[in-house]
Amino acid sequence: MLLISWLTPSHFVILGLQIVFAIAHSGGAALRPRAEKYIGPRLYRIFFALVSLPLAVILIIYFFGHRYDGLQLWQVQGVPGVREFVWLLSAISFLFLYPATFNLLEIAAIQKPQVHLYETGIIRITRHPQMVGQIIWCVAHTLWLGTTFTLVTSIGLVLHHLFGVWHGDRRLSDRYGEAFEIAKQRTSIIPFKAIIDGRQSILWQEFLRPSYLGVAIFIALLWWSHPLLMEATGRIKWEI
């Protein structure tokens, strides 16, 4: 009876939404080389965005609306310093989630979208910054909210990004062959491991780029608008 009382349908819905997003996002990435031959890189990028972005928005809004569902495993929101610690982790997570290796003009399909083999900037710290950023974000929000719904959501997100590590390396290996194997040997998945091993070094001047300033501005805007975002998404009524 206790199990039924806290294991709400929303736990299964969020996992279902994550599975749909993972299939669309990772499947779209796998389909890219063949699809671009027929419709071109720009049109495929637009198609990919039209599929992925609405699914991501639905996933985010549903999470916001149900984040306190289920069993409250712990409650630390009133503990001094926890709020600041969570915000610090969240800020760090976005520095990894949106690294300066992204070319915004390519993302918007203004320039021809390409697959790049990077070994600079944050890639020196970890070859898969989005995975690291997602794990940090999940740790921060699971700590703050402390619910089974958030824990289930975080587990799903981390599993998807761990799959993305394997999938991304596989696609780069297929595309670049030996060049990727060389880059792979000089970088690491675990943050700072290649630096500690002496295979890599940080060049701080590579981080002095406008895109990192953009990420910092985004974090500040997110901090300011977070209460408004919670209020707006809270008005959305879900049937399940």
Coordinates of N, CA, C and O in Angstrom, one line a residue, residues 11-87:
H11 N 5.8 9.3 -12.3 CA 7.1 8.7 -12.4 C 7.3 7.9 -13.7 O 8.4 8.0 -14.3
F12 N 6.3 7.3 -14.1 CA 6.3 6.5 -15.4 C 6.2 7.4 -16.6 O 6.9 7.2 -17.6
V13 N 5.4 8.5 -16.5 CA 5.3 9.4 -17.6 C 6.6 10.1 -17.9 O 7.0 10.2 -19.0
I14 N 7.4 10.5 -16.8 CA 8.6 11.2 -17.1 C 9.6 10.3 -17.7 O 10.4 10.7 -18.6
L15 N 9.6 9.0 -17.3 CA 10.5 8.1 -18.0 C 10.1 7.8 -19.4 O 11.0 7.7 -20.3
G16 N 8.8 7.8 -19.7 CA 8.4 7.6 -21.0 C 8.8 8.8 -21.9 O 9.2 8.6 -23.1
L17 N 8.6 10.0 -21.4 CA 9.0 11.2 -22.1 C 10.5 11.2 -22.4 O 11.0 11.6 -23.5
Q18 N 11.3 10.8 -21.4 CA 12.7 10.7 -21.6 C 13.1 9.7 -22.7 O 14.0 9.9 -23.5
I19 N 12.4 8.5 -22.7 CA 12.7 7.5 -23.7 C 12.4 8.0 -25.1 O 13.2 7.9 -26.0
V20 N 11.2 8.7 -25.2 CA 10.8 9.3 -26.5 C 11.9 10.3 -27.0 O 12.3 10.3 -28.1
F21 N 12.3 11.2 -26.0 CA 13.3 12.2 -26.4 C 14.6 11.6 -26.8 O 15.3 12.0 -27.7
A22 N 15.0 10.5 -26.0 CA 16.3 9.9 -26.3 C 16.3 9.2 -27.7 O 17.3 9.3 -28.4
I23 N 15.2 8.6 -28.0 CA 15.1 7.9 -29.3 C 15.1 9.0 -30.4 O 15.9 8.8 -31.4
A24 N 14.4 10.1 -30.2 CA 14.4 11.2 -31.3 C 15.7 11.8 -31.4 O 16.3 12.1 -32.5
H25 N 16.4 12.1 -30.2 CA 17.6 12.9 -30.2 C 18.8 12.0 -30.7 O 19.5 12.4 -31.6
S26 N 19.0 10.9 -30.1 CA 20.1 10.0 -30.4 C 19.9 9.4 -31.8 O 20.8 9.2 -32.6
G27 N 18.6 9.0 -32.0 CA 18.3 8.5 -33.4 C 18.5 9.5 -34.5 O 19.0 9.1 -35.5
G28 N 18.2 10.7 -34.2 CA 18.4 11.8 -35.2 C 19.9 12.0 -35.4 O 20.3 12.3 -36.6
A29 N 20.7 11.9 -34.4 CA 22.1 12.1 -34.5 C 22.7 10.9 -35.4 O 23.6 11.2 -36.2
A30 N 22.2 9.7 -35.1 CA 22.7 8.6 -35.9 C 22.3 8.7 -37.4 O 23.0 8.2 -38.3
L31 N 21.1 9.2 -37.6 CA 20.6 9.3 -39.0 C 21.2 10.4 -39.8 O 21.2 10.4 -41.0
R32 N 21.9 11.3 -39.1 CA 22.4 12.6 -39.7 C 23.3 12.3 -41.0 O 23.0 12.9 -42.0
P33 N 24.3 11.4 -40.9 CA 25.2 11.3 -42.1 C 24.4 10.9 -43.4 O 24.7 11.4 -44.5
R34 N 23.5 10.0 -43.2 CA 22.7 9.6 -44.4 C 21.7 10.6 -44.8 O 21.5 10.8 -46.0
A35 N 21.0 11.2 -43.9 CA 20.0 12.2 -44.2 C 20.5 13.4 -44.9 O 19.9 14.0 -45.8
E36 N 21.7 13.8 -44.5 CA 22.3 15.0 -45.0 C 22.6 14.9 -46.5 O 22.7 15.8 -47.3
K37 N 22.9 13.6 -46.9 CA 23.2 13.4 -48.3 C 21.9 13.7 -49.2 O 22.1 14.0 -50.4
Y38 N 20.8 13.6 -48.7 CA 19.5 13.7 -49.4 C 18.9 15.1 -49.3 O 18.4 15.7 -50.3
I39 N 19.0 15.7 -48.1 CA 18.3 17.0 -47.9 C 19.3 18.1 -47.5 O 18.9 19.3 -47.4
G40 N 20.5 17.8 -47.3 CA 21.5 18.8 -47.0 C 21.6 19.1 -45.5 O 20.7 18.8 -44.7
P41 N 22.8 19.6 -45.0 CA 23.0 19.8 -43.6 C 22.1 20.8 -43.0 O 21.6 20.6 -41.9
R42 N 21.8 21.9 -43.7 CA 21.0 23.0 -43.1 C 19.5 22.5 -42.9 O 19.0 22.7 -41.8
L43 N 18.9 21.9 -43.9 CA 17.6 21.5 -43.8 C 17.4 20.4 -42.7 O 16.5 20.3 -42.0
Y44 N 18.4 19.5 -42.7 CA 18.4 18.4 -41.7 C 18.5 19.0 -40.3 O 17.8 18.6 -39.3
R45 N 19.3 20.0 -40.1 CA 19.5 20.7 -38.8 C 18.1 21.3 -38.3 O 17.7 21.2 -37.2
I46 N 17.4 21.9 -39.3 CA 16.1 22.5 -39.0 C 15.1 21.4 -38.6 O 14.4 21.5 -37.6
F47 N 15.1 20.3 -39.4 CA 14.2 19.2 -39.1 C 14.6 18.6 -37.7 O 13.6 18.3 -36.9
F48 N 15.8 18.4 -37.4 CA 16.3 17.9 -36.1 C 15.8 18.8 -35.0 O 15.3 18.3 -33.9
A49 N 15.9 20.1 -35.1 CA 15.5 21.0 -34.1 C 14.0 21.0 -33.9 O 13.5 21.1 -32.8
L50 N 13.3 20.9 -35.0 CA 11.8 20.9 -34.9 C 11.3 19.7 -34.2 O 10.2 19.7 -33.7
V51 N 12.1 18.6 -34.2 CA 11.7 17.4 -33.5 C 12.1 17.4 -32.1 O 11.4 17.1 -31.2
S52 N 13.4 17.8 -31.9 CA 14.0 17.7 -30.6 C 13.5 18.7 -29.6 O 13.2 18.5 -28.4
L53 N 13.5 20.0 -30.1 CA 13.2 21.1 -29.2 C 11.8 21.0 -28.5 O 11.7 21.2 -27.3
P54 N 10.7 20.7 -29.3 CA 9.4 20.6 -28.6 C 9.4 19.5 -27.6 O 8.8 19.6 -26.5
L55 N 10.0 18.4 -27.9 CA 10.1 17.2 -26.9 C 10.8 17.7 -25.7 O 10.4 17.3 -24.6
A56 N 11.9 18.4 -25.8 CA 12.7 18.9 -24.7 C 11.9 19.8 -23.8 O 11.9 19.8 -22.6
V57 N 11.1 20.7 -24.5 CA 10.3 21.7 -23.8 C 9.2 21.0 -23.0 O 9.0 21.3 -21.8
I58 N 8.6 20.0 -23.6 CA 7.5 19.2 -22.9 C 8.1 18.5 -21.7 O 7.5 18.5 -20.6
L59 N 9.3 17.9 -21.9 CA 10.0 17.2 -20.8 C 10.3 18.2 -19.6 O 10.0 17.8 -18.5
I60 N 10.8 19.3 -19.9 CA 11.2 20.3 -18.9 C 10.0 20.8 -18.1 O 9.9 20.8 -16.9
I61 N 8.9 21.2 -18.9 CA 7.7 21.7 -18.3 C 7.0 20.6 -17.4 O 6.6 20.9 -16.3
Y62 N 7.0 19.4 -17.9 CA 6.4 18.3 -17.1 C 7.2 18.1 -15.8 O 6.6 17.9 -14.7
F63 N 8.5 18.2 -15.9 CA 9.4 18.0 -14.7 C 9.1 19.1 -13.7 O 8.9 18.8 -12.5
F64 N 9.0 20.3 -14.1 CA 8.7 21.5 -13.2 C 7.4 21.3 -12.5 O 7.2 21.5 -11.3
G65 N 6.4 20.8 -13.3 CA 5.1 20.6 -12.7 C 4.9 19.5 -11.7 O 4.0 19.5 -10.9
H66 N 5.8 18.5 -11.8 CA 5.7 17.3 -11.0 C 6.9 17.1 -10.1 O 7.0 16.0 -9.5
R67 N 7.8 18.0 -9.9 CA 9.0 17.8 -9.2 C 8.9 17.4 -7.8 O 9.8 16.8 -7.2
Y68 N 7.7 17.7 -7.2 CA 7.5 17.3 -5.8 C 6.6 16.1 -5.6 O 6.2 15.7 -4.5
D69 N 6.4 15.4 -6.7 CA 5.6 14.1 -6.7 C 6.4 13.0 -6.0 O 7.6 13.0 -5.9
G70 N 5.6 12.1 -5.4 CA 6.2 10.9 -4.8 C 6.6 11.1 -3.4 O 6.1 11.9 -2.7
L71 N 7.6 10.3 -3.0 CA 8.0 10.3 -1.6 C 9.1 11.3 -1.4 O 10.0 11.5 -2.2
Q72 N 9.0 12.0 -0.3 CA 10.0 13.0 0.1 C 11.1 12.2 0.8 O 11.0 11.8 2.0
L73 N 12.3 12.0 0.1 CA 13.3 11.2 0.7 C 14.1 12.0 1.7 O 14.6 11.4 2.7
W74 N 14.3 13.2 1.5 CA 15.0 14.1 2.5 C 14.6 15.5 2.3 O 14.0 15.9 1.2
Q75 N 14.8 16.4 3.2 CA 14.4 17.8 3.2 C 15.6 18.6 3.7 O 15.8 18.7 4.9
V76 N 16.3 19.3 2.8 CA 17.5 20.1 3.2 C 17.4 21.5 2.8 O 18.3 22.3 2.9
Q77 N 16.2 21.9 2.3 CA 16.0 23.3 1.8 C 16.2 24.3 2.9 O 16.5 25.5 2.6
G78 N 16.0 23.9 4.1 CA 16.1 24.9 5.2 C 17.5 24.9 5.8 O 17.8 25.7 6.7
V79 N 18.4 24.0 5.4 CA 19.7 23.9 5.9 C 20.6 25.1 5.4 O 20.7 25.3 4.2
P80 N 21.2 25.8 6.3 CA 22.1 26.9 5.9 C 23.1 26.5 4.9 O 23.8 25.5 5.1
G81 N 23.3 27.3 3.8 CA 24.3 27.0 2.8 C 23.9 26.1 1.7 O 24.6 26.1 0.6
V82 N 22.8 25.3 1.9 CA 22.5 24.3 0.8 C 22.0 25.1 -0.4 O 22.3 24.7 -1.5
R83 N 21.2 26.1 -0.3 CA 20.7 26.8 -1.4 C 21.8 27.4 -2.2 O 21.8 27.3 -3.5
E84 N 22.8 28.0 -1.6 CA 23.9 28.6 -2.3 C 24.7 27.5 -3.0 O 25.2 27.7 -4.1
F85 N 24.9 26.4 -2.3 CA 25.6 25.2 -2.9 C 25.0 24.7 -4.1 O 25.6 24.4 -5.1
V86 N 23.6 24.6 -4.1 CA 22.9 24.1 -5.2 C 23.0 25.1 -6.4 O 23.2 24.6 -7.5
W87 N 22.9 26.4 -6.1 CA 23.0 27.3 -7.2 C 24.5 27.3 -7.8 O 24.6 27.5 -9.0

